[in-house]
Coordinates of C-alpha atoms in Angstrom, one line a residue:
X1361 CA 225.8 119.5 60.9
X1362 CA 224.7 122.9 60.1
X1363 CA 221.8 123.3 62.0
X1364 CA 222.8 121.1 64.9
X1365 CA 220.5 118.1 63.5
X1366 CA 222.0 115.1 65.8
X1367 CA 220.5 114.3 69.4
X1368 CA 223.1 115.5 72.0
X1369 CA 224.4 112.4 73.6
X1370 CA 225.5 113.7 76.8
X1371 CA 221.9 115.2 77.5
X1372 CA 220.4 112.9 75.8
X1373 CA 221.9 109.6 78.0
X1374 CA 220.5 110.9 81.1
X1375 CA 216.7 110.0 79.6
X1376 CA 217.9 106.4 80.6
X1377 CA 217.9 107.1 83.9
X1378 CA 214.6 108.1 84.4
X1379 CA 212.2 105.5 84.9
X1380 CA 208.4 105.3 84.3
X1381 CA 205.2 103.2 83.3
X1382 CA 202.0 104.4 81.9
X1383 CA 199.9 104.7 85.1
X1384 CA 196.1 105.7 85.1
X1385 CA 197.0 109.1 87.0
X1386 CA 199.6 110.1 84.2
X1387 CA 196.5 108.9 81.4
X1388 CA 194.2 111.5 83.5
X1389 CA 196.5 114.0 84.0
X1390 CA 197.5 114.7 80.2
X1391 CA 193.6 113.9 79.3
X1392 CA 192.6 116.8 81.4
X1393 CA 195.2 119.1 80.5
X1394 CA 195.1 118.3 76.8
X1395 CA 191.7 119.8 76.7
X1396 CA 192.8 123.2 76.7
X1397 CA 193.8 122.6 73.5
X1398 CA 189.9 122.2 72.6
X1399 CA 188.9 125.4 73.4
X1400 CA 191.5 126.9 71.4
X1401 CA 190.6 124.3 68.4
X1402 CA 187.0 125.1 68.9
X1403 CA 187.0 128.3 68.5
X1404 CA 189.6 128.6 65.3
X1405 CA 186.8 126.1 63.7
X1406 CA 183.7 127.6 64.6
X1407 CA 184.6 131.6 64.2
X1408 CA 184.8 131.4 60.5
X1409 CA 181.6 129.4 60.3
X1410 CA 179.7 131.6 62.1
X1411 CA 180.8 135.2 60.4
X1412 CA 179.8 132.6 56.7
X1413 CA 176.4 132.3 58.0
X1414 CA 173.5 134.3 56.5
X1415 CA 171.6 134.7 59.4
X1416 CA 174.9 135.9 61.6
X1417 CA 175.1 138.4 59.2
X1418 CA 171.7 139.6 58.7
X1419 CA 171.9 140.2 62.5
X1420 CA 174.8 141.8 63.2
X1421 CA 176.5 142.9 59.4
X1422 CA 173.6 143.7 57.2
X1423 CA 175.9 145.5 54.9
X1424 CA 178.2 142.2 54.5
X1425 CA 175.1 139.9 53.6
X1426 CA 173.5 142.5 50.8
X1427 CA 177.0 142.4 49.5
X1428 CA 177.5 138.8 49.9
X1429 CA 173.7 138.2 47.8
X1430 CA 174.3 141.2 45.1
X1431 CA 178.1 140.7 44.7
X1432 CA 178.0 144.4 43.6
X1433 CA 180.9 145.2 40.4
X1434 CA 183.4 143.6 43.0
X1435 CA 186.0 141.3 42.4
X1436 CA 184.7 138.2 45.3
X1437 CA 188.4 138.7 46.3
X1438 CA 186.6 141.1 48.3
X1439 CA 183.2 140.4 49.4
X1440 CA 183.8 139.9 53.0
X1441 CA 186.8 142.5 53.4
X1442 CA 185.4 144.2 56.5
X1443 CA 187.2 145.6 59.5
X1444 CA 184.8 145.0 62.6
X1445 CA 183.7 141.6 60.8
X1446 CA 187.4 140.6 61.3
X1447 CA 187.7 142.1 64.6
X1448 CA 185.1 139.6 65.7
X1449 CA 187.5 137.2 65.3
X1450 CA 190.9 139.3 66.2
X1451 CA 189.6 140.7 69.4
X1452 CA 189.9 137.2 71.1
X1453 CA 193.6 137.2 70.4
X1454 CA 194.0 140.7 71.2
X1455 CA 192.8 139.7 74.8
X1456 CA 194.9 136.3 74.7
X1457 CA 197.8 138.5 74.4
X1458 CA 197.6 140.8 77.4
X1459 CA 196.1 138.1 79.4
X1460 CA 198.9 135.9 79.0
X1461 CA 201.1 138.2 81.4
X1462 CA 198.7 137.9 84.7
X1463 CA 198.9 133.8 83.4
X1464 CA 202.6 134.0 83.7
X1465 CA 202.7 135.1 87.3
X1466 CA 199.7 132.7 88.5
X1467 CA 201.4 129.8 86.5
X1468 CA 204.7 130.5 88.3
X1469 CA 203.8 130.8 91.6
X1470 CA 200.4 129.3 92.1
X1471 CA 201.4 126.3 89.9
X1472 CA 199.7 125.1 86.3
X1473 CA 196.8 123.9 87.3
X1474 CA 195.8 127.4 88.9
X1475 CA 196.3 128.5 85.2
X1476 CA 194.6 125.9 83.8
X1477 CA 191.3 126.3 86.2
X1478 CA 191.2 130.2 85.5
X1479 CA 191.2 129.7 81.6
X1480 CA 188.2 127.3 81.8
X1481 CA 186.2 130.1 83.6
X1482 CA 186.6 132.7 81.4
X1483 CA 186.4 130.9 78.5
X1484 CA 182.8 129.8 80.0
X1485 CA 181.4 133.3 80.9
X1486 CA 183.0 133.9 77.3
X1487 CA 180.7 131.6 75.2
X1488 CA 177.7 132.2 77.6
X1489 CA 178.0 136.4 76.6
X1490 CA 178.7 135.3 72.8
X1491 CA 175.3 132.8 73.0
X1492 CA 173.0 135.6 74.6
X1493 CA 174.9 138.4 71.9
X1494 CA 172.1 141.0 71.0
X1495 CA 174.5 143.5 69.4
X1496 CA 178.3 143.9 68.4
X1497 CA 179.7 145.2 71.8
X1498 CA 178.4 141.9 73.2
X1499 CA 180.2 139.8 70.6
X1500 CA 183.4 141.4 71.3
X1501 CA 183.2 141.7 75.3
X1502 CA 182.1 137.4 74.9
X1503 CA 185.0 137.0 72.9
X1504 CA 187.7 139.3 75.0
X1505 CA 186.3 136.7 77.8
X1506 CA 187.3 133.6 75.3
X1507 CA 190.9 135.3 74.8
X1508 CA 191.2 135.4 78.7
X1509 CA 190.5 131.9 79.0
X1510 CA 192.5 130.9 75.8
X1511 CA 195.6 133.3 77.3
X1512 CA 195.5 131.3 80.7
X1513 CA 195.1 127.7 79.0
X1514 CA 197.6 128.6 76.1
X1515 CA 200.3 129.2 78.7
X1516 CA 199.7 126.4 80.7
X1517 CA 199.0 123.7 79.0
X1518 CA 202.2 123.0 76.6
X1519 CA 204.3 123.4 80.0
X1520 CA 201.6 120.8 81.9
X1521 CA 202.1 118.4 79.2
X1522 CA 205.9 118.7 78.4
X1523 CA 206.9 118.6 82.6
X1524 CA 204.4 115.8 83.0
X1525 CA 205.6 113.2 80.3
X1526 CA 208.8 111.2 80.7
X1527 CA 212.0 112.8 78.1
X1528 CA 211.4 109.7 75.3
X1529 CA 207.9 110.3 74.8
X1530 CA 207.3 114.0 75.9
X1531 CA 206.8 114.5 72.0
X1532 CA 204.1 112.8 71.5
X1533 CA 202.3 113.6 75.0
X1534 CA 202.9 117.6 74.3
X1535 CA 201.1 116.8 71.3
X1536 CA 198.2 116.1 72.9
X1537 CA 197.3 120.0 73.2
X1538 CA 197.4 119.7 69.1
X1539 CA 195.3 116.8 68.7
X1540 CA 192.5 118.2 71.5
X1541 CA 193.0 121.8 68.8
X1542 CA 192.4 119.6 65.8
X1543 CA 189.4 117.4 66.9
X1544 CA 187.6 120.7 68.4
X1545 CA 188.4 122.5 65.1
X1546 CA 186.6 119.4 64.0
X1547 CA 183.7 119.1 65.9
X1548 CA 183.1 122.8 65.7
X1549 CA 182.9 122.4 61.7
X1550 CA 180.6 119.9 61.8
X1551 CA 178.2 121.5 64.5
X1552 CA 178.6 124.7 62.2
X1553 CA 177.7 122.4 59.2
X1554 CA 174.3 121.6 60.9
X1555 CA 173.4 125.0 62.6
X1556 CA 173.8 126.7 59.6
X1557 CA 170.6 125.1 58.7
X1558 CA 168.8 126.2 62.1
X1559 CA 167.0 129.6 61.4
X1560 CA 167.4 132.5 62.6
X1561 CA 169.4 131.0 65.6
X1562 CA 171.8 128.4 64.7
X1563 CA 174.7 130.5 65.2
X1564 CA 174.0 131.2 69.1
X1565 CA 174.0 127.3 69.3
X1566 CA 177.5 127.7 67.5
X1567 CA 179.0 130.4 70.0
X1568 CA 177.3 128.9 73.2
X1569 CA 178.5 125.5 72.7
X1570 CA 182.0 126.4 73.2
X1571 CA 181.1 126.3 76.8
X1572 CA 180.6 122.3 76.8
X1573 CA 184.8 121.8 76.7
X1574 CA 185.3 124.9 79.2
X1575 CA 183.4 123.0 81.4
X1576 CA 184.6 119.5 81.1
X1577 CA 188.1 121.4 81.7
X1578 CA 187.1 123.1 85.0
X1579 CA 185.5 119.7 86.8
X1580 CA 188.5 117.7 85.3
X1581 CA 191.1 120.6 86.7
X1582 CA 189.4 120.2 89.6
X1583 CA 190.8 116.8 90.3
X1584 CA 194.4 117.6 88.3
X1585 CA 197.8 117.0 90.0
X1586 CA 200.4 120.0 90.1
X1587 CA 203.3 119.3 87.6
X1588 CA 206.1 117.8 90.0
X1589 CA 208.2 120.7 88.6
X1590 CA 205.9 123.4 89.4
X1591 CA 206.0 121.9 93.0
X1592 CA 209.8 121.7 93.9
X1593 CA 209.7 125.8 91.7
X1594 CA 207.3 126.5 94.8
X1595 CA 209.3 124.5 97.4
X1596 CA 207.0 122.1 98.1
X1597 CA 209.7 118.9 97.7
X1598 CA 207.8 116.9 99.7
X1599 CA 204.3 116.9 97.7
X1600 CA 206.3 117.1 94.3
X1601 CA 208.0 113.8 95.2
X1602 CA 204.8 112.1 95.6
X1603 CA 203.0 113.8 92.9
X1604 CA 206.3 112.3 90.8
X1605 CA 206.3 108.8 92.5
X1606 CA 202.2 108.8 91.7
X1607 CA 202.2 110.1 87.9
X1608 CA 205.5 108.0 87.0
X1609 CA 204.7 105.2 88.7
X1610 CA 207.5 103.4 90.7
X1611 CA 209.3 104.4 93.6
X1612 CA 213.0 104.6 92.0
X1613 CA 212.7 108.7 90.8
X1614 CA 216.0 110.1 92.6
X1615 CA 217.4 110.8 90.0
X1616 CA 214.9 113.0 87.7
X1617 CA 213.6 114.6 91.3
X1618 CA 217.6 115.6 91.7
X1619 CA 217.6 117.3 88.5
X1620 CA 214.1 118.7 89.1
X1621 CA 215.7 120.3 92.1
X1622 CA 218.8 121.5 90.9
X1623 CA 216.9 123.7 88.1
X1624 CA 214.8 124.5 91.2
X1625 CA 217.8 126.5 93.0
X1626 CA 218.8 127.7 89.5
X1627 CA 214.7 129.2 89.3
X1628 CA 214.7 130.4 92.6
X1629 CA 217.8 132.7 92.1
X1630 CA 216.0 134.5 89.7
X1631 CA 214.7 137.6 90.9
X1632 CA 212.8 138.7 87.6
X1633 CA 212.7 136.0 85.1
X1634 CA 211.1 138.4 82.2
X1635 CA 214.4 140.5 82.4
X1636 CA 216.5 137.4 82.7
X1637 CA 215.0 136.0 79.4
X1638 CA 217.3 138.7 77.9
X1639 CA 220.4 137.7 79.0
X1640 CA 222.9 136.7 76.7
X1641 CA 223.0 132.7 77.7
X1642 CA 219.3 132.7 77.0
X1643 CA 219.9 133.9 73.4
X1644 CA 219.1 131.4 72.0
X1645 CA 215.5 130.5 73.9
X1646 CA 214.3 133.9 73.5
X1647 CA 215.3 134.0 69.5
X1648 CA 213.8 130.9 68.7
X1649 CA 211.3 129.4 71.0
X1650 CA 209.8 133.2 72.3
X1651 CA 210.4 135.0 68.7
X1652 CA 210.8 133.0 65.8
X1653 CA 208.6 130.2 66.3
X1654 CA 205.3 131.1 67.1
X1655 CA 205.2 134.2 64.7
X1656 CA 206.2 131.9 62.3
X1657 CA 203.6 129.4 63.0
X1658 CA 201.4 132.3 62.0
X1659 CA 202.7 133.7 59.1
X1660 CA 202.4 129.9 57.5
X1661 CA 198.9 130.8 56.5
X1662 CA 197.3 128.4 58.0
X1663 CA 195.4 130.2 60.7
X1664 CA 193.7 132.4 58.3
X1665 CA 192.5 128.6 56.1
X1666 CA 191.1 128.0 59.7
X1667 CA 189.4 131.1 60.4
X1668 CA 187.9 131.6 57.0
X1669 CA 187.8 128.2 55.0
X1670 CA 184.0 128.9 54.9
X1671 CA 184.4 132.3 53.5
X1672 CA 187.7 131.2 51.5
X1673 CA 185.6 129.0 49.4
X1674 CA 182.3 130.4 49.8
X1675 CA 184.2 133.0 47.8
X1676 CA 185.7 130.9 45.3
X1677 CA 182.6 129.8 44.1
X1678 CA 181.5 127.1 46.6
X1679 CA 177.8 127.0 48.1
X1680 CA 177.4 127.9 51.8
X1681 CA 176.7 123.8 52.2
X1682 CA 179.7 122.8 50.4
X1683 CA 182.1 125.3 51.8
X1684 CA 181.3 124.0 55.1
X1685 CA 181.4 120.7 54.1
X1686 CA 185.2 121.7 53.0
X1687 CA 185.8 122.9 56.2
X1688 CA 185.2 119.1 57.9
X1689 CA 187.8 117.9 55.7
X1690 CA 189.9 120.0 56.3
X1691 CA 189.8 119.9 59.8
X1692 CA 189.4 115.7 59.1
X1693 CA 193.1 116.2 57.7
X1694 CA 194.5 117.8 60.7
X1695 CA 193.1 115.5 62.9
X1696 CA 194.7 113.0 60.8
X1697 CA 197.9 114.7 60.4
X1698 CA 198.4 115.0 64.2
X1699 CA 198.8 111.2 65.2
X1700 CA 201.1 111.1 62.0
X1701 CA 202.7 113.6 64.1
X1702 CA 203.3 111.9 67.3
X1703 CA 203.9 108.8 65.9
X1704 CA 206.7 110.2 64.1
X1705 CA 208.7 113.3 66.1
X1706 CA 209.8 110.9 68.7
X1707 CA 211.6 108.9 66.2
X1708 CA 212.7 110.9 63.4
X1709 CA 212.6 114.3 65.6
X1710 CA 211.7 117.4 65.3
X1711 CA 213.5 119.5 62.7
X1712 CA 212.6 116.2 60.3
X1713 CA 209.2 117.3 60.3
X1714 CA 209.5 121.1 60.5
X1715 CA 211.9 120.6 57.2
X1716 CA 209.5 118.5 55.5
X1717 CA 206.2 119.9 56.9
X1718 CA 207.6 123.3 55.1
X1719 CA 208.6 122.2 51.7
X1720 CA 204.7 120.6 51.1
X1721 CA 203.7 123.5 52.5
X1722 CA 205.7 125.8 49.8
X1723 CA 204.5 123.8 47.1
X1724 CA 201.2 123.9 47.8
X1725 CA 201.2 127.8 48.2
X1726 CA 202.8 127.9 45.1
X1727 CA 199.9 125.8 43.0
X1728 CA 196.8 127.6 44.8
X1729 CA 198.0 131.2 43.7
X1730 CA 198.8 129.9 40.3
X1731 CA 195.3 128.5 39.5
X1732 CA 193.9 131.4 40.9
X1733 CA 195.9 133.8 39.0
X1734 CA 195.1 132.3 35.7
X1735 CA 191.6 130.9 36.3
X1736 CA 189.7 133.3 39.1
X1737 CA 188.4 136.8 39.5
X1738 CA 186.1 139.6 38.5
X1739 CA 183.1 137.6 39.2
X1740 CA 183.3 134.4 37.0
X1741 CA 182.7 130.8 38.6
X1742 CA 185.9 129.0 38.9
X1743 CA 185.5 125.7 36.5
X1744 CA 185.0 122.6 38.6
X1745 CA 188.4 120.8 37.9
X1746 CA 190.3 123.5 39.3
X1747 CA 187.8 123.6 42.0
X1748 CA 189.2 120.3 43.1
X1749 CA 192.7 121.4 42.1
X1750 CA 192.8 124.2 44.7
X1751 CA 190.7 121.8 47.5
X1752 CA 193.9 118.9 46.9
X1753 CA 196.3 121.7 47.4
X1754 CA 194.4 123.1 50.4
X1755 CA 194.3 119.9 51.7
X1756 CA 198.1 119.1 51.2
X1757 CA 198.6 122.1 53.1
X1758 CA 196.4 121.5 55.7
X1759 CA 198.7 117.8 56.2
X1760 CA 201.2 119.6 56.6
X1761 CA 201.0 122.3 58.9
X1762 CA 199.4 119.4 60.4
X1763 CA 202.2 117.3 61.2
X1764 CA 204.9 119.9 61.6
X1765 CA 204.2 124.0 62.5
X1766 CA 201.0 122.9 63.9
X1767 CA 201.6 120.9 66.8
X1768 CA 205.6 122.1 66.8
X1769 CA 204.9 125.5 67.4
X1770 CA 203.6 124.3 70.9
X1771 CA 206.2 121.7 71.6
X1772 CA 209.6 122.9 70.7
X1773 CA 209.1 126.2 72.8
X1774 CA 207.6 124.6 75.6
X1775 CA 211.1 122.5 75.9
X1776 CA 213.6 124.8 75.6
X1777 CA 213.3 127.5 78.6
X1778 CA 215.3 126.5 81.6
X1779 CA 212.8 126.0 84.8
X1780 CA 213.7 129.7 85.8
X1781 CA 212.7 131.2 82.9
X1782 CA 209.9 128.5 81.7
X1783 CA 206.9 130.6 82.7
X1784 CA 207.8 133.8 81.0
X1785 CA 209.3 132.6 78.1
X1786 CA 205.8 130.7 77.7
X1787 CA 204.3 133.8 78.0
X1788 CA 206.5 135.2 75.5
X1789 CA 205.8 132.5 73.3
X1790 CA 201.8 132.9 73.4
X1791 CA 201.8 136.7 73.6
X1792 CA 203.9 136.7 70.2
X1793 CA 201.5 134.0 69.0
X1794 CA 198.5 135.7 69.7
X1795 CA 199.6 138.9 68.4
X1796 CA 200.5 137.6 64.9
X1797 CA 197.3 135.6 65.4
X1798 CA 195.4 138.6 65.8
X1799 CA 197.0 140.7 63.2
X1800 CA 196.9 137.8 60.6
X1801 CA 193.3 137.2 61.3
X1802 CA 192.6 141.0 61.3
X1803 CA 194.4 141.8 57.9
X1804 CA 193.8 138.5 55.7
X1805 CA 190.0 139.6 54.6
X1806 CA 191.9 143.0 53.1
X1807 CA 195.1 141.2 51.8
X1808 CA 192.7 138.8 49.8
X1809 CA 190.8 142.0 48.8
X1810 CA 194.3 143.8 47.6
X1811 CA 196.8 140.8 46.8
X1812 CA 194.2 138.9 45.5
X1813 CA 196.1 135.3 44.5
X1814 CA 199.3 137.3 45.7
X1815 CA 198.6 136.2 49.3
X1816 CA 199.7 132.8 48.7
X1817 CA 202.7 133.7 46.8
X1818 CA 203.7 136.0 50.3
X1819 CA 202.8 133.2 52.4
X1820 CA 205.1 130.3 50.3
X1821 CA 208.0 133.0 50.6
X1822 CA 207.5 133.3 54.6
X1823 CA 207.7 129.5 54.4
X1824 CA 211.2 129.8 52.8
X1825 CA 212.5 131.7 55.1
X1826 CA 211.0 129.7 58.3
X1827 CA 212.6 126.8 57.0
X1828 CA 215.7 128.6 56.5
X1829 CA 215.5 129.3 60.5
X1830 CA 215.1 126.1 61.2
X1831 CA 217.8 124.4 59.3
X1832 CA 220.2 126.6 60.4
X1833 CA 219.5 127.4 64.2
X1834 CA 217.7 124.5 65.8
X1835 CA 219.4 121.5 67.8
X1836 CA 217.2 118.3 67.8
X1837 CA 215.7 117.8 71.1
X1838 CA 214.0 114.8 71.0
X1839 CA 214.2 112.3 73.9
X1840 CA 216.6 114.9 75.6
X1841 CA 215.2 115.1 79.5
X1842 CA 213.3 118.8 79.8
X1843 CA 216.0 120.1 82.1
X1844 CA 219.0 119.1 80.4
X1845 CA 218.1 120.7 76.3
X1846 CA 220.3 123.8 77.9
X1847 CA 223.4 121.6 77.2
X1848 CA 222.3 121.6 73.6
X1849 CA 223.5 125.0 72.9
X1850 CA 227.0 124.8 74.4
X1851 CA 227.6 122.7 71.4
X1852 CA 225.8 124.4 68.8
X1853 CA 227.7 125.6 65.6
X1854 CA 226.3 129.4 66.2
X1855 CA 224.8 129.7 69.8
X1856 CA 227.8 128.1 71.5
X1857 CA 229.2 131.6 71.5
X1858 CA 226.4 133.0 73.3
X1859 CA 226.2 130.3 76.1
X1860 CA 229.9 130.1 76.9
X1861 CA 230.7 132.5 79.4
X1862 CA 232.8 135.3 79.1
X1863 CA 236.6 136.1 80.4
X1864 CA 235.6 138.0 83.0
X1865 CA 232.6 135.6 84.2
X1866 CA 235.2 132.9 84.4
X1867 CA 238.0 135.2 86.5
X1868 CA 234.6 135.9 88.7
X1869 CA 234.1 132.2 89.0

C-alpha cells in the first residue's frame, strides 16, 4: 500500500510478549500526567473569552471596545484585528517555544517527572501574575510564565503517557493528554460564560483560575513514578525494573525491560541527540513526527476556532451571551470527539482517522466560507438560518479535528523517535507546534480582517495537502511496542531508502 497503511507484523508480534493488567499505580500515573494536558486546554478555552469580554477590554484595550460598540464604517471582518490584543494570546507560545529546549535537557536526564513538576510551577506563578494584571506588561510577563509551564508539560507528557502504557492500548492512554486539553477547554468556556457576567472583575477570576489544575499537577507529580524508560536512559536498571514490575503489574517483564535496555545502549551512545535527529536514518522521524505533523495540526484552523470562537461569532453577529454559549458546544464536541477517538485508533489505527478526520474537515471549510461569501459583510446581520448553517459546520469541524489532528498530533510523534532521540525530537515536535501556534494565533485577527471568508478557503486547501502527507508517508503504528516502530521504516515504500544503510556503512560493519 502506498502509504504503508498495514500494521508491520514483525514489530507488531512482539506486543504479545509483553504482559500487563490495569493496576491502580498505572490508573494514577496516566491520571496525573494527563493533567498537563488541562493547562494547555484551559488556557486555549479561556484566552479567547477573556480578550471577548467588555470589561477586559475597557481595562486594558479601550480602543478595541469603542470599536467593538460603534462598529465604525468597518467591515466586522475586522473589529478585533489588533496586534498587542493578539500578542496576548501569542506571547504564551512564543515562550512555550524557547522553553521547550531547557525541557528537553531536564526531561532527558533528570527524567519526565522533573519536567512535569517544573511546568506546574510556572504555569502557577503564570496565572497568579495574569489574576493580579494591572496593565499590559503584566499580562504578557503572566502569560510568558504560562508558556514556560505549557513548554515543560507539552514535552513531557505525550512521552509520560506513550512509555507508560502497554503497545495495544498506548493509543488510547496517550490520548489522555487530549481528553484533559478538551475537558479544560471545556471548563474554561463555561467559567468564561459565567464571569463574563461578574463586573468589572470577572476576567481576573478567568486568568487566576488556571492556577487550580497547576496545582493539582504539582501535589499529584509529587507522588508520580519515573517512566521505566526514563530510568534504564539514566541507568538506574534497578529502580526502572520495579517501577515496570509496579505500573504493569506482574512479575514476568523480561522481556519488554530487555528491549527497554537495548534502546538504552543505543541512547547512551549518543553524544548529542539534537544533531543526531539529522541523520539520514532518522529521516523519516524528523520529516514527519518533528516537521510535518505538528505544523500541520496548526495550520488546520482549529486553534484559531479555539482561541477566538467568542470573537468569531461575536463577530458574525452573535451576542456576547450566545457566542459564549457557542464556545461550550464547541468545546462539548471535542470532549465528545476525543473518547470517539480512543475508542477507535487502537482498532482501526491511526492514518484511518487522520484520513477521515481531514476530509470532514475539508468539507466543512469549504461550506463556512461559502455562506460567508455570499451572505456576510459590510456590517449587515447574518440571517438566522445561516447562523445555524455556519454553527453545524463549525461544529462538524470541531468533531473532527476532534477525533483525528487533535489528539494525533500528540500521539503519533510521541511514538516514532527511537529512545536516543525521544527527548529532542519531542522538543522538536512542541517547538514547531508552538511556533505555528503562535504565529497562527498572532496573524488570524488580520487574515480575517484581509481574507475575509478567504481564510477558510486557505485553511480547506492546507487540509488537502496534510492529508496528502499522510497517505503517502505514514506507516500504521498501532499496537506496534514503542521501541520497535523503527522497524516500520525499513519496509516502507519511500523511507526504506533512507533507513538502509549505505555500501560503505556495511564494508565498515
Amino acid at each position: 500500500m502506498a502509504g504503508g497503511g498495514f500494521v508491520h507484523t514483525e514489530a507488531a508480534k512482539r506486543a504479545h510478549l509483553y504482559e500487563y493488567k490495569i493496576t491502580q499505580a498505572f490508573v494514577f500515573a496516566c491520571c496525573v500526567a494527563a493533567l498537563g494536558g488541562s493547562l494547555f486546554g484551559y488556557d486555549l478555552g479561556v484566552s479567547g473569552g477573556v480578550t471577548s469580554m467588555d470589561d477586559f477590554l475597557k481595562h486594558f484595550f479601550p480602543k478595541i471596545y469603542t470599536r467593538k460598540q460603534q462598529h465604525l464604517n468597518e467591515t466586522d471582518y475586522c473589529k478585533y484585528d489588533n496586534q498587542i490584543l493578539t500578542l496576548f494570546t501569542s506571547s504564551l507560545y512564543f515562550a512555550a517555544l524557547v522553553s521547550t529546549f531547557g525541557a528537553s535537557y531536564i526531561t532527558r536526564t533528570k527524567g519526565r517527572r522533573a519536567s512535569i513538576l517544573v511546568g506546574s510551577i510556572s504555569f502557577f506563578l503564570g496565572g497568579l501574575i495574569n489574576a493580579c494584571a494591572i496593565n499590559i506588561a503584566m499580562l504578557i510577563i503572566g502569560r510568558i510564565f504560562l508558556g514556560f509551564g505549557i513548554g515543560f508539560g507539552n514535552q513531557a507528557v505525550p512521552l509520560y503517557l506513550s512509555e507508560t502504557a502497554p503497545p495495544k492500548i498506548r493509543g488510547m492512554i496517550n490520548q489522555l493528554f487530549q481528553l484533559t486539553t478538551c475537558v479544560g477547554i471545556l471548563i474554561a468556556s463555561i467559567i468564561n460564560y459565567f464571569t463574563e457576567k461578574i463586573h468589572p472583575w470577572g476576567w481576573r477570576l478567568s486568568l487566576g483560575l488556571a492556577m487550580v489544575p497547576a496545582a493539582l499537577m504539582f501535589i499529584g507529580g509529587v507522588f508520580l513514578p519515573e517512566t521505566p524508560n526514563s530510568l534504564v536512559e539514566q541507568g538506574k536498571l534497578d529502580e526502572a525494573r520495579k517501577n515496570l514490575v509496579k505500573i504493569r503489574g506482574t512479575q514476568n517483564v523480561d522481556v519488554e525491560f530487555h528491549d527497554l535496555q537495548d534502546a538504552s545502549e543505543a541512547a547512551r551512545a549518543i553524544k548529542h541527540p539534537f544533531r543526531n535527529l539529522l541523520a539520514r536514518k532518522n529521516r523519516p522521524q524528523f520529516v514527519i513526527g518533528a516537521l510535518g505533523i505538528p505544523a500541520f495540526q496548526q495550520l488546520t484552523g482549529m486553534n484559531s476556532i479555539l482561541f477566538y470562537a467568542p470573537v468569531i461569532f461575536q463577530s458574525l453577529g452573535f451576542g456576547s451571551n450566545a457566542s459564549l454559549y457557542t464556545s461550550i458546544l464547541t468545546s462539548c464536541m471535542l470532549v465528545f470527539a476525543t473518547f470517539v477517538s480512543m475508542y477507535v485508533v487502537d482498532r482501526k489505527g491511526r492514518r484511518f482517522l487522520f484520513l477521515e478526520g481531514g476530509s470532514q474537515m475539508i468539507v466543512s471549510m469549504l461550506v463556512v466560507a461559502i455562506v460567508l461569501g455570499l451572505k456576510f459583510g459590510h456590517g449587515k446581520e447574518l440571517p438566522k438560518s445561516y447562523a445555524a448553517i455556519l454553527v453545524v459546520m463549525i461544529c462538524a469541524f470541531v468533531l473532527a479535528f476532534g477525533w483525528s489532528w487533535g489528539p494525533l498530533g500528540w500521539l503519533v510523534p510521541s511514538e516514532l523517535f527511537p529512545l536516543e532521540t525521544r527527548s529532542a525530537g519531542q522538543s522538536i515536535v512542541v517547538c514547531n507546534n508552538m511556533l505555528f501556534t503562535a504565529l497562527v494565533a498572532q496573524c488570524f485577527l488580520v487574515s480575517l480582517c484581509h481574507l475575509r471568508y478567504g481564510i477558510f478557503l486557505l485553511f480547506a486547501a492546507l487540509i488537502m495537502v496534510m492529508s496528502g502527507f499522510i497517505y503517502l508517508l505514514l506507516p500504521e503504528t498501532k499496537q506496534v511496542p514503542i521501541e520497535e516502530i523503527v522497524s516500520l521504516w525499513q519496509t516502507h515504500w519511500f523511507w526504506k531508502k533512507y533507513v538502509e544503510p549505505s555500501e560503505e556503512e556495511v564494508r565498515v560493519g
